[in-house]
Coordinates of C-alpha atoms and ligand atoms in Angstrom, one line a residue:
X64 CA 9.5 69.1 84.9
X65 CA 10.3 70.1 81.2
X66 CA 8.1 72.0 79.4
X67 CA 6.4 71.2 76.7
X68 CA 6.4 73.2 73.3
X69 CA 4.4 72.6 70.4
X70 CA 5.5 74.3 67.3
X71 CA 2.8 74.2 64.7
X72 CA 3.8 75.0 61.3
X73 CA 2.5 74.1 58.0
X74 CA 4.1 75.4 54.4
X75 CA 7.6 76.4 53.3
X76 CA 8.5 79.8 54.7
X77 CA 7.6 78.9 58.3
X78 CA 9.4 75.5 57.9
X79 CA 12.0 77.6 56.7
X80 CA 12.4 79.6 60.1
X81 CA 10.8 77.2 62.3
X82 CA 12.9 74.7 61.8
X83 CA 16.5 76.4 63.3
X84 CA 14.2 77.2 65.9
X85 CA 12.6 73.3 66.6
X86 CA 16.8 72.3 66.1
X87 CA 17.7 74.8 69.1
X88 CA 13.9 73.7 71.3
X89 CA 15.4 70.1 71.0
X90 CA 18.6 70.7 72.3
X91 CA 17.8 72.4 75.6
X92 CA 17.7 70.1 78.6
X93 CA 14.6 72.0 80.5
X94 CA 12.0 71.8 77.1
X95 CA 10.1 68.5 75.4
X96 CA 9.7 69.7 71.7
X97 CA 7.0 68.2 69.8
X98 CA 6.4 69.0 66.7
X99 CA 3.4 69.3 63.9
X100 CA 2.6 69.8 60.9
X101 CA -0.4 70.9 59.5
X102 CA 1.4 70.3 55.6
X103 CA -0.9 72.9 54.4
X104 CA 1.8 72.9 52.0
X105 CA 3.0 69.5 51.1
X106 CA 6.0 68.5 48.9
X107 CA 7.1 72.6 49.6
X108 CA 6.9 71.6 53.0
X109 CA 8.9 67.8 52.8
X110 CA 11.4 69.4 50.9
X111 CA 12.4 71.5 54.1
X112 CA 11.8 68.9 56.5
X113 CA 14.0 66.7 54.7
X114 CA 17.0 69.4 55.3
X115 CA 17.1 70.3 58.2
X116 CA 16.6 66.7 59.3
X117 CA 13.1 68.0 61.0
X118 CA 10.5 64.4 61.6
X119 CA 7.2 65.7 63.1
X120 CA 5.5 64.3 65.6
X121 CA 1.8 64.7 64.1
X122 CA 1.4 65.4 60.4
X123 CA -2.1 66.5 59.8
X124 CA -1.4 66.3 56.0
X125 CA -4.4 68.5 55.4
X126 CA -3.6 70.0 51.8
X127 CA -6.1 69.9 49.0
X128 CA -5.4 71.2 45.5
X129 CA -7.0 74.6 45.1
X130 CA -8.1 74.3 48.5
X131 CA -10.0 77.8 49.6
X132 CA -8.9 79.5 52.8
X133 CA -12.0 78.6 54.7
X134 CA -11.3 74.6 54.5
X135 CA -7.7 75.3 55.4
X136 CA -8.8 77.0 58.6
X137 CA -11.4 75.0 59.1
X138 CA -9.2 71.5 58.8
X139 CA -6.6 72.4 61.0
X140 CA -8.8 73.8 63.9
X141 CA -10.5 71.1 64.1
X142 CA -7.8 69.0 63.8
X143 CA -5.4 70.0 66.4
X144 CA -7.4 70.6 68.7
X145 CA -7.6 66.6 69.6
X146 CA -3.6 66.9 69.3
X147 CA -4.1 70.0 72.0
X148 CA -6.0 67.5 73.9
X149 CA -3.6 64.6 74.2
X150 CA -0.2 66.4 74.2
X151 CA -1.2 69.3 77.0
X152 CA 1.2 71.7 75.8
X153 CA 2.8 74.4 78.0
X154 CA 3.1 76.4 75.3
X155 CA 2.7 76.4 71.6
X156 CA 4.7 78.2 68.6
X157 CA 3.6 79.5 65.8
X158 CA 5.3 81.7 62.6
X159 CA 4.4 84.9 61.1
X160 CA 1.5 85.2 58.8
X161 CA -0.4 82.6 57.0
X162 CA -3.5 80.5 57.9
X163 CA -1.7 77.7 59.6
X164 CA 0.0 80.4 61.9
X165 CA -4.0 81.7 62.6
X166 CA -6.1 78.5 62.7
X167 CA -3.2 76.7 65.2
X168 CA -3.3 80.4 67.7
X169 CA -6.8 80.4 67.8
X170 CA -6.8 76.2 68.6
X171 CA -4.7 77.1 71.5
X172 CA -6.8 79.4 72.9
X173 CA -9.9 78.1 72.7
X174 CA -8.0 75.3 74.5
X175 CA -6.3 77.7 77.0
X176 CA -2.9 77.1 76.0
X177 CA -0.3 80.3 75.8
X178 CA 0.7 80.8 72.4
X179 CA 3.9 82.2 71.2
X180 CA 4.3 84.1 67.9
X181 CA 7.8 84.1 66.2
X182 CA 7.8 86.9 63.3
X183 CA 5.6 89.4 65.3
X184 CA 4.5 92.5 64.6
X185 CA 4.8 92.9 60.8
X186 CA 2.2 94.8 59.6
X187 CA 1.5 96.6 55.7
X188 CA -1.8 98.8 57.5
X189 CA -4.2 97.4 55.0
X190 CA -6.3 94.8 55.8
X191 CA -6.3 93.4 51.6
X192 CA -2.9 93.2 51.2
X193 CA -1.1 90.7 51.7
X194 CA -4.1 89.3 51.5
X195 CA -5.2 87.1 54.2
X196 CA -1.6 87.5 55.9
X197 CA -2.3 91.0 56.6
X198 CA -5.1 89.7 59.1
X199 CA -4.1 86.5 59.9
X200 CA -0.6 88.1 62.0
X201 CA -2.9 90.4 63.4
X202 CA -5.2 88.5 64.6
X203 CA -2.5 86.1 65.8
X204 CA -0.9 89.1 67.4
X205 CA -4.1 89.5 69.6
X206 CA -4.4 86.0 70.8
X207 CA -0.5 85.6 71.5
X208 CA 1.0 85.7 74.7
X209 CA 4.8 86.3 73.8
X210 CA 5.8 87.8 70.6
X211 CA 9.0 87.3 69.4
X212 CA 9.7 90.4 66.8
X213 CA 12.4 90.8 64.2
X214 CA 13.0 94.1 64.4
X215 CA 12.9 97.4 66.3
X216 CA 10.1 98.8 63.9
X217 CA 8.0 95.4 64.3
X218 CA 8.1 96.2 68.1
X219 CA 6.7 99.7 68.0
X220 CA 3.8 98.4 65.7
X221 CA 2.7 95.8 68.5
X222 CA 2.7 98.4 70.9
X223 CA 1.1 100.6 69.2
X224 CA -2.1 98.5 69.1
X225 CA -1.2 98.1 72.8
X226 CA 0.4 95.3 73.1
X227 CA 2.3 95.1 77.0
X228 CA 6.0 95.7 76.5
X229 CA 7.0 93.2 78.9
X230 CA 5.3 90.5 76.4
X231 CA 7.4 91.8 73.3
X232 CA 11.2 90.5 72.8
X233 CA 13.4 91.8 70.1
X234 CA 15.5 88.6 68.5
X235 CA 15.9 89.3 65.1
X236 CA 14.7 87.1 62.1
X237 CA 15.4 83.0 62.1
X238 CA 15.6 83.5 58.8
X239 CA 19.0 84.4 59.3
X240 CA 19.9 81.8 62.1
X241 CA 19.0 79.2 59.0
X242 CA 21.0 81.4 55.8
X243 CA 24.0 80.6 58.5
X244 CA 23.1 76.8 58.7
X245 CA 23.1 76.9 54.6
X246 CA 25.3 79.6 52.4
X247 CA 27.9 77.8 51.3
X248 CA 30.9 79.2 48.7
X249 CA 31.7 75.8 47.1
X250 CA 28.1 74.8 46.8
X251 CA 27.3 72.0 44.4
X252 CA 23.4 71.8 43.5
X253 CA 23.6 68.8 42.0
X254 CA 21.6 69.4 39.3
X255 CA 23.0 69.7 35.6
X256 CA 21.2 72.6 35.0
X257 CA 21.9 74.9 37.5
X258 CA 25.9 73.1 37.7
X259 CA 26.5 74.5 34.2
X260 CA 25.8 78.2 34.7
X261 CA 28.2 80.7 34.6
X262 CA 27.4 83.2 37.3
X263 CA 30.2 84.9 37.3
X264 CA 30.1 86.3 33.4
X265 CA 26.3 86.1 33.1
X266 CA 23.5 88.2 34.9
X267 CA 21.1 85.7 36.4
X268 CA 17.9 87.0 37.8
X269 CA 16.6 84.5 40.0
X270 CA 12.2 84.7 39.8
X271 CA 9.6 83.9 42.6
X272 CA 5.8 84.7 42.5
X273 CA 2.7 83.6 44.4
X274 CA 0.9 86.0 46.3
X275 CA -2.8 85.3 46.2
X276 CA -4.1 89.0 45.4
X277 CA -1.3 88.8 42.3
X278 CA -2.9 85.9 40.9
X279 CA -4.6 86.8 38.0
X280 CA -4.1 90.3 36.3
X281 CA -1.3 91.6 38.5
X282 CA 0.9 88.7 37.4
X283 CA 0.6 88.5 34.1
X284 CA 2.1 92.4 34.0
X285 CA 4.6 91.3 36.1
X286 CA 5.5 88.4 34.2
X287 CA 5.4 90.7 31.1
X288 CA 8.0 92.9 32.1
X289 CA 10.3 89.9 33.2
X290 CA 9.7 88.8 29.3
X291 CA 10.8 92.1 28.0
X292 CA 13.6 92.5 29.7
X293 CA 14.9 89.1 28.7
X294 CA 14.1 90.3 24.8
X295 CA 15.8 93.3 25.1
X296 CA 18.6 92.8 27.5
X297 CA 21.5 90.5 27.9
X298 CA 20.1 88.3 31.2
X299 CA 18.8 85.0 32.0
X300 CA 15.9 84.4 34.3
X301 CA 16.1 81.5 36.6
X302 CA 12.5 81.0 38.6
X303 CA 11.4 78.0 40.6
X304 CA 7.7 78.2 40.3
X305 CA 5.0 77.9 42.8
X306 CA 3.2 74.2 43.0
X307 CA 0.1 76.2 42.9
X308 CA -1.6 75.3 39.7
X309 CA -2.7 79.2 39.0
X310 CA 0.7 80.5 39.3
X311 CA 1.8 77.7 36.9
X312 CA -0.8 78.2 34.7
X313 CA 0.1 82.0 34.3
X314 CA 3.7 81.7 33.8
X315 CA 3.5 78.7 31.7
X316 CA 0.9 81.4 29.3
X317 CA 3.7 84.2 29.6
X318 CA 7.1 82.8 29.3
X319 CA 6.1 79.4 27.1
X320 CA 9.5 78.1 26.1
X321 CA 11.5 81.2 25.7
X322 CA 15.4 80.0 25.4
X323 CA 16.7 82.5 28.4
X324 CA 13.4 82.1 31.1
X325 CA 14.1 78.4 32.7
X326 CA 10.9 77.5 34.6
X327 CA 12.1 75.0 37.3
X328 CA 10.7 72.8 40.1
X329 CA 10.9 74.3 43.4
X330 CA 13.8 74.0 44.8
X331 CA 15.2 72.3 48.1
X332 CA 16.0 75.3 50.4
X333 CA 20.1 74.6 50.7
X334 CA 19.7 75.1 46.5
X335 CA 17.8 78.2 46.6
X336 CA 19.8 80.3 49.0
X337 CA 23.0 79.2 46.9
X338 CA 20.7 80.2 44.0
X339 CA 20.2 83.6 45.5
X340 CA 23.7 84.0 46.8
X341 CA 25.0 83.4 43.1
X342 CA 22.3 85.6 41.4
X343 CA 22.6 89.5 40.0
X344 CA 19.1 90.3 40.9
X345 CA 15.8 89.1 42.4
X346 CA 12.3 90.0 41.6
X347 CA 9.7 88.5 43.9
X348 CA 6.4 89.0 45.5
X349 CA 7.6 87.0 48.5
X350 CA 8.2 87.5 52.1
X351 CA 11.2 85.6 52.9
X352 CA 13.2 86.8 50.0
X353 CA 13.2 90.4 51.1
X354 CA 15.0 89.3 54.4
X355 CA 17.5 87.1 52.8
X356 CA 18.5 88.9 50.1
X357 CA 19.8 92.0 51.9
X358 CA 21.6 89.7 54.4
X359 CA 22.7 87.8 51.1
X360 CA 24.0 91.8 49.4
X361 CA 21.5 91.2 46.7
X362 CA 19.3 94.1 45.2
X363 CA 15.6 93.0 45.5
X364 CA 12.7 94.6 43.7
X365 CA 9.4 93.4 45.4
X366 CA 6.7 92.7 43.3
X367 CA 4.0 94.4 45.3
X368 CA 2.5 97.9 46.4
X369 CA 3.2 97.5 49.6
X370 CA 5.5 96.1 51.9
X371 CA 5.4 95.3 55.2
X372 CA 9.7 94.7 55.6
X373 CA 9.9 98.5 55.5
X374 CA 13.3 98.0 57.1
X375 CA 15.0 96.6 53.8
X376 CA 14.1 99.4 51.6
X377 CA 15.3 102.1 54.5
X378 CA 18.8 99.7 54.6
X379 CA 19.0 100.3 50.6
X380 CA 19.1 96.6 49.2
X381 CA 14.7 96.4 48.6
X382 CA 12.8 98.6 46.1
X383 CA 9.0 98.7 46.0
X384 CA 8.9 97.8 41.9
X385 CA 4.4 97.5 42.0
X386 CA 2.5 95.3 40.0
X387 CA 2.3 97.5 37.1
X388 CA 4.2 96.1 33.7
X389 CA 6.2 98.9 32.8
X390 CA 7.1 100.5 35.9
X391 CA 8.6 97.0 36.8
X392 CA 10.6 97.0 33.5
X393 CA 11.9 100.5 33.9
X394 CA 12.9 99.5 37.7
X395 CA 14.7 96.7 36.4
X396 CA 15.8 97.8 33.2
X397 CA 17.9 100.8 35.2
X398 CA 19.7 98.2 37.9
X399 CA 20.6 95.4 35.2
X400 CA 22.4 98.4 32.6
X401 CA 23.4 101.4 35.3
X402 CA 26.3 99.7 37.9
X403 CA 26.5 102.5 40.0
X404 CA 22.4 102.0 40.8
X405 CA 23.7 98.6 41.1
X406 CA 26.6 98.9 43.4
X407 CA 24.6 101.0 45.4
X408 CA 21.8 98.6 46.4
X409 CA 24.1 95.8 46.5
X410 CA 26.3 96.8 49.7
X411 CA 25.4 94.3 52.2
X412 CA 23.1 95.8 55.5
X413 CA 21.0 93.2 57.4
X414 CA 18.5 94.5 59.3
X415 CA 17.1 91.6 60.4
X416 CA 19.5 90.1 63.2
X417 CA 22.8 88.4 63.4
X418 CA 21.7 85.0 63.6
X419 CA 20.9 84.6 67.4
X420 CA 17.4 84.8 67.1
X421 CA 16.9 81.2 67.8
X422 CA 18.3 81.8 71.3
X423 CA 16.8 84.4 71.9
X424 CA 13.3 83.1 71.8
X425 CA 14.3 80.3 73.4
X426 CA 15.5 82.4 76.3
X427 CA 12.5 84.6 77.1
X428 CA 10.3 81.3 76.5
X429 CA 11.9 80.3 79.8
X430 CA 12.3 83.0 81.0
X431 CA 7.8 83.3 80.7
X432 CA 7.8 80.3 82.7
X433 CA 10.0 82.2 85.6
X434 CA 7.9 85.1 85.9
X435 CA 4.7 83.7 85.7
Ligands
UD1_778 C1 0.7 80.0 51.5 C2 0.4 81.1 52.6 C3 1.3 82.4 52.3 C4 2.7 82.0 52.1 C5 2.9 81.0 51.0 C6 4.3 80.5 50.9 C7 -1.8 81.3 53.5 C8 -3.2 81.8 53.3 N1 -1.0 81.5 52.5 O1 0.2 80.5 50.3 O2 1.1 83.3 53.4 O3 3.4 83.2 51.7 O4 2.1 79.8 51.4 O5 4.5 79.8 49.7 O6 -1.5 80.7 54.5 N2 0.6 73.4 46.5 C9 1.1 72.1 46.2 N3 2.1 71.6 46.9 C10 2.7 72.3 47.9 C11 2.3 73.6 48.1 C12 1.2 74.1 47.4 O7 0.5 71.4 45.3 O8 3.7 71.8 48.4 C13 -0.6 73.9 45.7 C14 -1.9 73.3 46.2 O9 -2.7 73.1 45.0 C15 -2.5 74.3 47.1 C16 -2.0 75.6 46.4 O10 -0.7 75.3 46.0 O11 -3.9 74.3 47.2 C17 -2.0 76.9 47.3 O12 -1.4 76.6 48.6 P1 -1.8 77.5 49.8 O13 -1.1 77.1 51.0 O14 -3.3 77.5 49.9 O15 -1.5 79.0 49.4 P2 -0.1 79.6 49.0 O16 -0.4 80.6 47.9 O17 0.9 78.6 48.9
UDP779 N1 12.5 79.0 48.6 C1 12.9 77.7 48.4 N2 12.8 77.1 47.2 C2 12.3 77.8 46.1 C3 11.9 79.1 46.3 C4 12.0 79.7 47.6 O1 13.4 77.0 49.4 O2 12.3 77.2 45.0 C5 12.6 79.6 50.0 C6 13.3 81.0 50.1 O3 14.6 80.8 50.3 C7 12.5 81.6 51.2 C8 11.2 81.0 51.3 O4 11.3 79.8 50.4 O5 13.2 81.3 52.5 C9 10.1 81.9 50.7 O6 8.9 81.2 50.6 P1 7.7 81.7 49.8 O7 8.1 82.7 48.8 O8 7.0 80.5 49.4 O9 6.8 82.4 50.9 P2 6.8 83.8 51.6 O10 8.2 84.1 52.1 O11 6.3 84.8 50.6 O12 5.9 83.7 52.7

């Protein structure tokens, strides 16, 4: 009898590394995959469906605009639970750290299904930041029943809140599994923008912002110091902003129309790695971007006090830049004028796998199945 796996996932960043993984579930002979989709994010979501050629099974479609953290988790327990019911899962998957990755663990156990957590173990130490991430991995770290962690440091956190060892496998990031399916030298992004700049001769820093306890204050100092380095220095800012209308709202305030700060759509996720394979420097508050980057040999500074990817700033190619306006500049300022900072950071070191993490999950979910 195959097994049945249900691998819940529901905005961007998990599609990002779920999908490799749902590619590699569908191919092995001993496993039904079944996937769904909360689409607490939507078009961020479609976009990465749409290449990697994922179709979900169920689509709960549950997004609202604005919508507050208690109807998301609220929506999609409720909701999967009648797709727990019909499908009987042997197992169910879910990613990392936001609310879809919470509300689906906590579905499956109320429903006594196993639930296995791909990303585990990341943790920043304080509850408020990331805020909810910070909680929702943990708590998805208490219900889960195999967790699947990126990296030797990620291990040693889940058993230091006494997680059993024989539960934990080391398999690197997907992350890197899908920057394999999608870097590509002689990338065209099809789009006349982006087609007509000169990477080579010009220092693009590529922009991305949306962490809900920056909203507000926070990035309005960070976009300020992106706006004075563009005023005094000789760069050009390329940053796909967030669909969420707060984040828009602050960084349409900030950068207006200035000539060398293009505010674009998102992009499609074969576009953005190219984008960030092609750029000088990225400043961001996101998660993804601090794996891909140093994989990619691309200085990062992280828009954030804390981070909980403490293995990128030990490699060299991630610096902790805060949320304050001119500490930010001053970081930035120093890697965009001073090469040998520059050259420094940029050496390539990966510490997040080699781009077998897909088959090693897939492994030791069958291998649970053997030993149980
Ligand atoms: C969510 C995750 C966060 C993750 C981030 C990746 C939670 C609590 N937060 O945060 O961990 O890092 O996704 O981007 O799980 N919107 C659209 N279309 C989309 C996507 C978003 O219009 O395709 C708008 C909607 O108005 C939505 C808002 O953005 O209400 C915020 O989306 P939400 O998923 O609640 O929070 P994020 O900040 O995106
Ligand atoms: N990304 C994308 N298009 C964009 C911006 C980002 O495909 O316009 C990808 C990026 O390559 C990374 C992921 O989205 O893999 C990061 O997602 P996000 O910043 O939304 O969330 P986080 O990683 O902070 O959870």
């Amino acid at each position: 009898m195959k097994k049945k796996i249900v691998s819940i996932f529901g905005t961007r960043p998990e599609a990002i590394k779920m999908c490799p993984l749902v590619k590699g579930l569908e191919k092995d002979d001993e496993i039904e995959s079944i996937v769904c989709v909360t689409a607490q994010h939507r078009e961020m979501l479609d976009q990465v469906l749409e290449v990697f050629d994922v179709k979900p099974d169920y689509d709960m479609n549950i997004m609202k605009h604005n919508q507050s953290l208690s109807e998301i988790t609220t929506n999609i327990l409720v909701g999967i639970e009648e797709i727990l019911k019909e499908v009987k899962p042997d197992m169910i998957l879910v990613h990392g750290d936001t609310t879809t990755s919470f509300a689906g663990a906590l579905a499956a156990f109320y429903n006594g299904i196993s639930v296995g957590h791909v990303e585990a173990g990341l943790r920043t130490f304080d509850k408020l930041s990331p805020f909810p991430e910070e909680m929702n991995r943990t708590l998805t770290g208490r219900i889960a029943d195999l967790h699947f962690s990126p990296t030797v440091s990620n291990v040693n956190n889940l058993l230091n809140e006494g997680i059993k060892k024989e539960t934990i496998v080391l398999t690197g990031n997907t992350v890197i599994d899908a920057l394999k399916l999608t870097i590509d030298p002689n990338f065209i992004f099809g789009d006349d923008f982006l087609d007509n700049v000169d990477f080579e001769n010009e220092k693009v820093i590529t922009v991305t912002a949306h962490r809900r306890e920056n909203l507000g204050e926070p990035m309005r100092n960070i976009f300020k110091a992106i706006k004075r380095l563009v005023e005094d220095l000789d760069v050009r800012v390329i940053y796909p902003v967030h669909l969420n209308p707060k984040v828009r709202e602050i960084a349409n305030e900030i950068f207006g129309d200035m000539d060398k700060v293009h505010l674009i759509e998102p992009l499609d996720y074969k576009q953005f790695a190219n984008l960030e394979s092609r750029s000088y420097l990225i400043m961001t508050d996101s998660g993804g971007l601090q794996e891909e980057a140093p994989a990619l040999g691309k200085p990062v500074l992280v828009l954030r006090k804390e981070t909980e990817r403490p293995e990128a700033i030990e490699a060299g190619t991630v610096l902790l830049a805060g949320i304050e306006e001119e500490n930010i500049y001053q970081m930035a300022y120093k890697l965009i004028t001073d090469s040998e900072a520059y050259n420094q950071m940029s050496n390539a070191v990966n510490p997040y796998g080699d781009g077998t993490a897909v088959q090693k999950t897939i492994d030791a979910i069958k291998a649970y199945y053997l030993t149980k």
